[in-house]
Amino acid sequence: MRSTISFNDSHSFILVGIPGMQEHNSLMAFPLCLLYILTIVGNLMILFVIKTEQSLHEPMYLFLSILACSDLGLAVSTMPTMLGVYWFDYREISFTSCLTQMFFIHLFQWTESGILVAMAFDRFMAIQNPLRYTLLLPNTVIVKIGLGILARGFCVCFPPAFLIGRLPFCGCHVLSHSYCLHQDLMHLACADTTISMLYGLVAVICTLGLDVVLILVSYILILKTVLSIASREERSRALNTCASHVCAILIFYVPMIGASVVHRFGRHLPPLLHMMMANIYIVVPPTLNPIVYSVKTQQIRQRIRKMFQRKEIRS
């Protein structure tokens, strides 16, 4: 007779590191730890620079600070289990902890997608109405947009967590990754998951799919506005303000699409490739975002340079 578990049962799932090579998990530990350190330091530095530099208290940089908070949240949500698996070979996670981690991972991912849409709209407003830009997007409006994006993420992510929390699990309790995802938990349930699968598909189409469409529309309007500018130098300057945001979009959506394609259509591919794509999808975007904005955004780059120059002078 198979044993089942419910939301109230005390049970553990088994997380997976390097498939079939668990004895070599430590090979991933150091680079993963380094990436997490870069993520935390980089995003905290972005937040510190924006907070302390009065000239950066503009909509673009306030949206960037929300993006940095989202990246920090995603890193903190996944870091304990991933480092536990690869560094200490601690692979057990309770059902409640797994469900909580799943909720926050998807919450911060949905939030980041919404922020990228808001930043695309922000770039359009800045290029179309440069003189009235800050008046059209005051701090109160930005706070409301941020809270609205967070509320949307919560409303989208809570139902699947609730549905999975009521499912029975039996047989194999080994997950596919070193963290908990919605689709991974669904595959382990020994009950009908049609509702959860349909909800997940509709949620992705109505949120991430809509976000991509809105970003594309925003950039079509941006290009239309830029092409109407007479001066070639001004056109180039306007497009340069979008460079870091375009990089952030690619950094977020390309790994996500790649991991989804590999998960759905690449079952014949080596498990190691699945593991690498899953880790890139979770770890790389929060790490690269602060680096891209530090390199591509002149104001942030200059402020960071001044910080280090002051430290050198004091020393």
mmCIF file of C-alpha atoms in Angstrom, residues 99-315:
data_model
loop_
_atom_site.group_PDB
_atom_site.id
_atom_site.type_symbol
_atom_site.label_atom_id
_atom_site.label_comp_id
_atom_site.label_asym_id
_atom_site.label_seq_id
_atom_site.Cartn_x
_atom_site.Cartn_y
_atom_site.Cartn_z
ATOM 1 C CA LEU A 99 6.032 24.932 -0.868
ATOM 2 C CA THR A 100 7.159 28.238 0.666
ATOM 3 C CA GLN A 101 10.276 28.348 -1.483
ATOM 4 C CA MET A 102 8.238 27.581 -4.616
ATOM 5 C CA PHE A 103 5.872 30.452 -3.810
ATOM 6 C CA PHE A 104 8.624 33.034 -3.304
ATOM 7 C CA ILE A 105 10.653 31.928 -6.345
ATOM 8 C CA HIS A 106 7.677 32.404 -8.642
ATOM 9 C CA LEU A 107 6.573 35.565 -6.806
ATOM 10 C CA PHE A 108 9.893 37.319 -7.407
ATOM 11 C CA GLN A 109 10.082 36.080 -11.008
ATOM 12 C CA TRP A 110 6.594 37.398 -11.788
ATOM 13 C CA THR A 111 7.494 40.626 -9.983
ATOM 14 C CA GLU A 112 10.673 41.057 -12.021
ATOM 15 C CA SER A 113 8.770 40.544 -15.251
ATOM 16 C CA GLY A 114 6.294 43.261 -14.226
ATOM 17 C CA ILE A 115 9.127 45.626 -13.295
ATOM 18 C CA LEU A 116 10.707 45.171 -16.734
ATOM 19 C CA VAL A 117 7.372 46.205 -18.281
ATOM 20 C CA ALA A 118 7.234 49.286 -16.045
ATOM 21 C CA MET A 119 10.816 50.159 -16.982
ATOM 22 C CA ALA A 120 9.972 49.862 -20.693
ATOM 23 C CA PHE A 121 7.046 52.258 -20.199
ATOM 24 C CA ASP A 122 9.359 54.532 -18.211
ATOM 25 C CA ARG A 123 11.850 54.658 -21.103
ATOM 26 C CA PHE A 124 9.058 55.520 -23.535
ATOM 27 C CA MET A 125 7.844 58.348 -21.309
ATOM 28 C CA ALA A 126 11.400 59.670 -20.871
ATOM 29 C CA ILE A 127 12.047 59.752 -24.616
ATOM 30 C CA GLN A 128 8.645 61.104 -25.640
ATOM 31 C CA ASN A 129 8.330 63.748 -22.907
ATOM 32 C CA PRO A 130 11.849 64.443 -21.572
ATOM 33 C CA LEU A 131 10.916 67.801 -20.041
ATOM 34 C CA ARG A 132 7.794 66.570 -18.223
ATOM 35 C CA TYR A 133 9.153 63.099 -17.510
ATOM 36 C CA THR A 134 9.611 63.436 -13.752
ATOM 37 C CA LEU A 135 6.287 65.263 -13.390
ATOM 38 C CA LEU A 136 4.394 62.475 -15.181
ATOM 39 C CA LEU A 137 5.989 59.811 -12.971
ATOM 40 C CA PRO A 138 6.282 61.200 -9.409
ATOM 41 C CA ASN A 139 7.512 59.006 -6.571
ATOM 42 C CA THR A 140 3.976 58.293 -5.360
ATOM 43 C CA VAL A 141 3.039 56.850 -8.754
ATOM 44 C CA ILE A 142 6.185 54.694 -8.816
ATOM 45 C CA VAL A 143 5.397 53.326 -5.347
ATOM 46 C CA LYS A 144 1.856 52.487 -6.462
ATOM 47 C CA ILE A 145 3.179 50.770 -9.595
ATOM 48 C CA GLY A 146 5.641 48.740 -7.503
ATOM 49 C CA LEU A 147 2.941 47.700 -5.031
ATOM 50 C CA GLY A 148 0.608 46.830 -7.910
ATOM 51 C CA ILE A 149 3.264 44.622 -9.520
ATOM 52 C CA LEU A 150 3.905 42.873 -6.200
ATOM 53 C CA ALA A 151 0.160 42.394 -5.625
ATOM 54 C CA ARG A 152 -0.208 40.908 -9.115
ATOM 55 C CA GLY A 153 2.598 38.451 -8.402
ATOM 56 C CA PHE A 154 1.007 37.439 -5.108
ATOM 57 C CA CYS A 155 -2.420 36.916 -6.694
ATOM 58 C CA VAL A 156 -0.898 34.802 -9.485
ATOM 59 C CA CYS A 157 1.360 32.684 -7.244
ATOM 60 C CA PHE A 158 -0.945 31.992 -4.296
ATOM 61 C CA PRO A 159 -3.519 29.725 -6.066
ATOM 62 C CA PRO A 160 -0.967 27.157 -7.360
ATOM 63 C CA ALA A 161 0.676 27.019 -3.920
ATOM 64 C CA PHE A 162 -2.748 26.443 -2.355
ATOM 65 C CA LEU A 163 -3.682 23.770 -4.919
ATOM 66 C CA ILE A 164 -0.404 21.875 -4.527
ATOM 67 C CA GLY A 165 -0.695 22.127 -0.754
ATOM 68 C CA ARG A 166 -3.871 20.027 -0.954
ATOM 69 C CA LEU A 167 -2.461 17.339 -3.259
ATOM 70 C CA PRO A 168 -1.373 13.908 -1.991
ATOM 71 C CA PHE A 169 2.158 12.760 -2.792
ATOM 72 C CA CYS A 170 3.268 9.164 -2.992
ATOM 73 C CA GLY A 171 6.048 6.994 -4.295
ATOM 74 C CA CYS A 172 9.135 8.904 -5.398
ATOM 75 C CA HIS A 173 9.862 12.153 -3.541
ATOM 76 C CA VAL A 174 12.998 13.112 -5.490
ATOM 77 C CA LEU A 175 12.822 16.542 -7.118
ATOM 78 C CA SER A 176 14.594 17.446 -10.356
ATOM 79 C CA HIS A 177 16.598 20.432 -9.096
ATOM 80 C CA SER A 178 18.242 21.886 -6.019
ATOM 81 C CA TYR A 179 15.198 24.082 -5.384
ATOM 82 C CA CYS A 180 11.404 23.706 -5.590
ATOM 83 C CA LEU A 181 9.360 24.630 -8.642
ATOM 84 C CA HIS A 182 5.639 24.362 -9.381
ATOM 85 C CA GLN A 183 5.934 21.982 -12.346
ATOM 86 C CA ASP A 184 8.409 19.789 -10.477
ATOM 87 C CA LEU A 185 6.064 19.260 -7.537
ATOM 88 C CA MET A 186 3.110 18.587 -9.829
ATOM 89 C CA HIS A 187 4.943 15.679 -11.447
ATOM 90 C CA LEU A 188 5.351 13.993 -8.051
ATOM 91 C CA ALA A 189 1.681 14.217 -7.058
ATOM 92 C CA CYS A 190 -0.330 10.982 -7.173
ATOM 93 C CA ALA A 191 -3.610 12.742 -7.991
ATOM 94 C CA ASP A 192 -5.149 14.564 -10.919
ATOM 95 C CA THR A 193 -3.212 17.799 -11.514
ATOM 96 C CA THR A 194 -5.186 18.999 -14.534
ATOM 97 C CA ILE A 195 -6.472 22.099 -12.730
ATOM 98 C CA SER A 196 -2.980 23.063 -11.577
ATOM 99 C CA MET A 197 -1.539 22.504 -15.060
ATOM 100 C CA LEU A 198 -4.265 24.551 -16.752
ATOM 101 C CA TYR A 199 -3.923 27.331 -14.211
ATOM 102 C CA GLY A 200 -0.145 27.419 -14.701
ATOM 103 C CA LEU A 201 -0.537 27.621 -18.502
ATOM 104 C CA VAL A 202 -3.170 30.382 -18.307
ATOM 105 C CA ALA A 203 -1.111 32.292 -15.713
ATOM 106 C CA VAL A 204 2.015 32.206 -17.899
ATOM 107 C CA ILE A 205 0.106 33.364 -20.990
ATOM 108 C CA CYS A 206 -1.804 36.119 -19.170
ATOM 109 C CA THR A 207 1.183 37.456 -17.242
ATOM 110 C CA LEU A 208 4.576 36.660 -18.761
ATOM 111 C CA GLY A 209 3.132 36.445 -22.282
ATOM 112 C CA LEU A 210 1.300 39.746 -21.854
ATOM 113 C CA ASP A 211 4.419 41.324 -20.327
ATOM 114 C CA VAL A 212 6.479 40.392 -23.400
ATOM 115 C CA VAL A 213 3.825 41.872 -25.702
ATOM 116 C CA LEU A 214 3.703 45.110 -23.675
ATOM 117 C CA ILE A 215 7.505 45.393 -23.744
ATOM 118 C CA LEU A 216 7.518 44.899 -27.526
ATOM 119 C CA VAL A 217 4.787 47.532 -27.959
ATOM 120 C CA SER A 218 6.728 49.953 -25.743
ATOM 121 C CA TYR A 219 9.880 49.532 -27.826
ATOM 122 C CA ILE A 220 7.982 49.903 -31.087
ATOM 123 C CA LEU A 221 6.686 53.237 -29.757
ATOM 124 C CA ILE A 222 10.207 54.126 -28.560
ATOM 125 C CA LEU A 223 11.693 53.441 -32.011
ATOM 126 C CA LYS A 224 8.909 55.426 -33.666
ATOM 127 C CA THR A 225 9.625 58.362 -31.329
ATOM 128 C CA VAL A 226 13.393 58.125 -31.776
ATOM 129 C CA LEU A 227 13.141 58.069 -35.582
ATOM 130 C CA SER A 228 11.125 61.295 -35.439
ATOM 131 C CA ILE A 229 14.032 63.092 -33.726
ATOM 132 C CA ALA A 230 15.919 65.219 -36.219
ATOM 133 C CA SER A 231 19.388 65.159 -34.660
ATOM 134 C CA ARG A 232 21.393 61.978 -35.126
ATOM 135 C CA GLU A 233 23.288 62.626 -31.892
ATOM 136 C CA GLU A 234 20.056 62.967 -29.920
ATOM 137 C CA ARG A 235 18.705 59.752 -31.472
ATOM 138 C CA SER A 236 21.843 57.926 -30.422
ATOM 139 C CA ARG A 237 21.656 59.377 -26.903
ATOM 140 C CA ALA A 238 17.995 58.366 -26.569
ATOM 141 C CA LEU A 239 18.694 54.793 -27.661
ATOM 142 C CA ASN A 240 21.681 54.544 -25.326
ATOM 143 C CA THR A 241 19.383 55.151 -22.355
ATOM 144 C CA CYS A 242 17.567 51.917 -23.307
ATOM 145 C CA ALA A 243 20.696 49.749 -23.673
ATOM 146 C CA SER A 244 20.875 48.527 -20.073
ATOM 147 C CA HIS A 245 17.134 47.819 -19.993
ATOM 148 C CA VAL A 246 17.328 45.781 -23.206
ATOM 149 C CA CYS A 247 20.175 43.766 -21.664
ATOM 150 C CA ALA A 248 18.087 43.181 -18.526
ATOM 151 C CA ILE A 249 15.182 41.932 -20.675
ATOM 152 C CA LEU A 250 17.426 39.481 -22.524
ATOM 153 C CA ILE A 251 19.096 38.338 -19.305
ATOM 154 C CA PHE A 252 15.698 37.581 -17.740
ATOM 155 C CA TYR A 253 13.677 36.104 -20.601
ATOM 156 C CA VAL A 254 16.300 34.170 -22.616
ATOM 157 C CA PRO A 255 17.313 31.797 -19.752
ATOM 158 C CA MET A 256 13.641 31.392 -18.790
ATOM 159 C CA ILE A 257 12.609 30.465 -22.334
ATOM 160 C CA GLY A 258 15.669 28.226 -22.726
ATOM 161 C CA ALA A 259 14.946 26.350 -19.488
ATOM 162 C CA SER A 260 11.265 25.949 -20.469
ATOM 163 C CA VAL A 261 12.161 24.610 -23.934
ATOM 164 C CA VAL A 262 14.684 22.154 -22.492
ATOM 165 C CA HIS A 263 12.184 21.045 -19.824
ATOM 166 C CA ARG A 264 9.318 20.455 -22.270
ATOM 167 C CA PHE A 265 11.041 19.258 -25.435
ATOM 168 C CA GLY A 266 14.473 18.097 -24.314
ATOM 169 C CA ARG A 267 13.685 15.042 -22.214
ATOM 170 C CA HIS A 268 16.150 13.057 -24.329
ATOM 171 C CA LEU A 269 18.957 15.500 -23.479
ATOM 172 C CA PRO A 270 21.506 14.669 -20.740
ATOM 173 C CA PRO A 271 20.311 15.402 -17.165
ATOM 174 C CA LEU A 272 23.432 17.536 -16.675
ATOM 175 C CA LEU A 273 22.176 19.976 -19.329
ATOM 176 C CA HIS A 274 18.806 20.220 -17.552
ATOM 177 C CA MET A 275 20.616 20.981 -14.295
ATOM 178 C CA MET A 276 22.809 23.666 -15.877
ATOM 179 C CA MET A 277 19.869 25.391 -17.587
ATOM 180 C CA ALA A 278 17.821 25.316 -14.379
ATOM 181 C CA ASN A 279 20.672 26.867 -12.376
ATOM 182 C CA ILE A 280 21.378 29.521 -15.031
ATOM 183 C CA TYR A 281 17.680 30.387 -15.126
ATOM 184 C CA ILE A 282 17.636 31.050 -11.365
ATOM 185 C CA VAL A 283 21.124 32.351 -10.517
ATOM 186 C CA VAL A 284 22.455 34.273 -13.521
ATOM 187 C CA PRO A 285 19.864 37.101 -14.031
ATOM 188 C CA PRO A 286 20.127 38.466 -10.444
ATOM 189 C CA THR A 287 23.923 38.355 -10.775
ATOM 190 C CA LEU A 288 24.207 40.068 -14.146
ATOM 191 C CA ASN A 289 21.609 42.829 -13.688
ATOM 192 C CA PRO A 290 23.688 44.995 -11.299
ATOM 193 C CA ILE A 291 26.802 44.410 -13.419
ATOM 194 C CA VAL A 292 25.017 45.501 -16.595
ATOM 195 C CA TYR A 293 23.561 48.626 -14.994
ATOM 196 C CA SER A 294 26.896 49.495 -13.387
ATOM 197 C CA VAL A 295 28.693 49.223 -16.732
ATOM 198 C CA LYS A 296 26.030 50.642 -19.068
ATOM 199 C CA THR A 297 24.643 53.472 -16.908
ATOM 200 C CA GLN A 298 27.051 56.391 -16.746
ATOM 201 C CA GLN A 299 25.590 57.997 -13.592
ATOM 202 C CA ILE A 300 25.813 54.775 -11.575
ATOM 203 C CA ARG A 301 29.263 53.977 -12.936
ATOM 204 C CA GLN A 302 30.588 57.413 -11.990
ATOM 205 C CA ARG A 303 29.082 57.212 -8.502
ATOM 206 C CA ILE A 304 30.637 53.793 -7.856
ATOM 207 C CA ARG A 305 33.992 55.068 -9.117
ATOM 208 C CA LYS A 306 33.793 58.034 -6.725
ATOM 209 C CA MET A 307 33.058 55.677 -3.823
ATOM 210 C CA PHE A 308 36.191 53.651 -4.473
ATOM 211 C CA GLN A 309 38.305 56.761 -5.075
ATOM 212 C CA ARG A 310 37.268 58.160 -1.692
ATOM 213 C CA LYS A 311 38.213 54.892 -0.015
ATOM 214 C CA GLU A 312 41.633 54.987 -1.700
ATOM 215 C CA ILE A 313 42.188 58.599 -0.570
ATOM 216 C CA ARG A 314 41.204 57.750 3.032
ATOM 217 C CA SER A 315 43.467 54.706 3.066
#
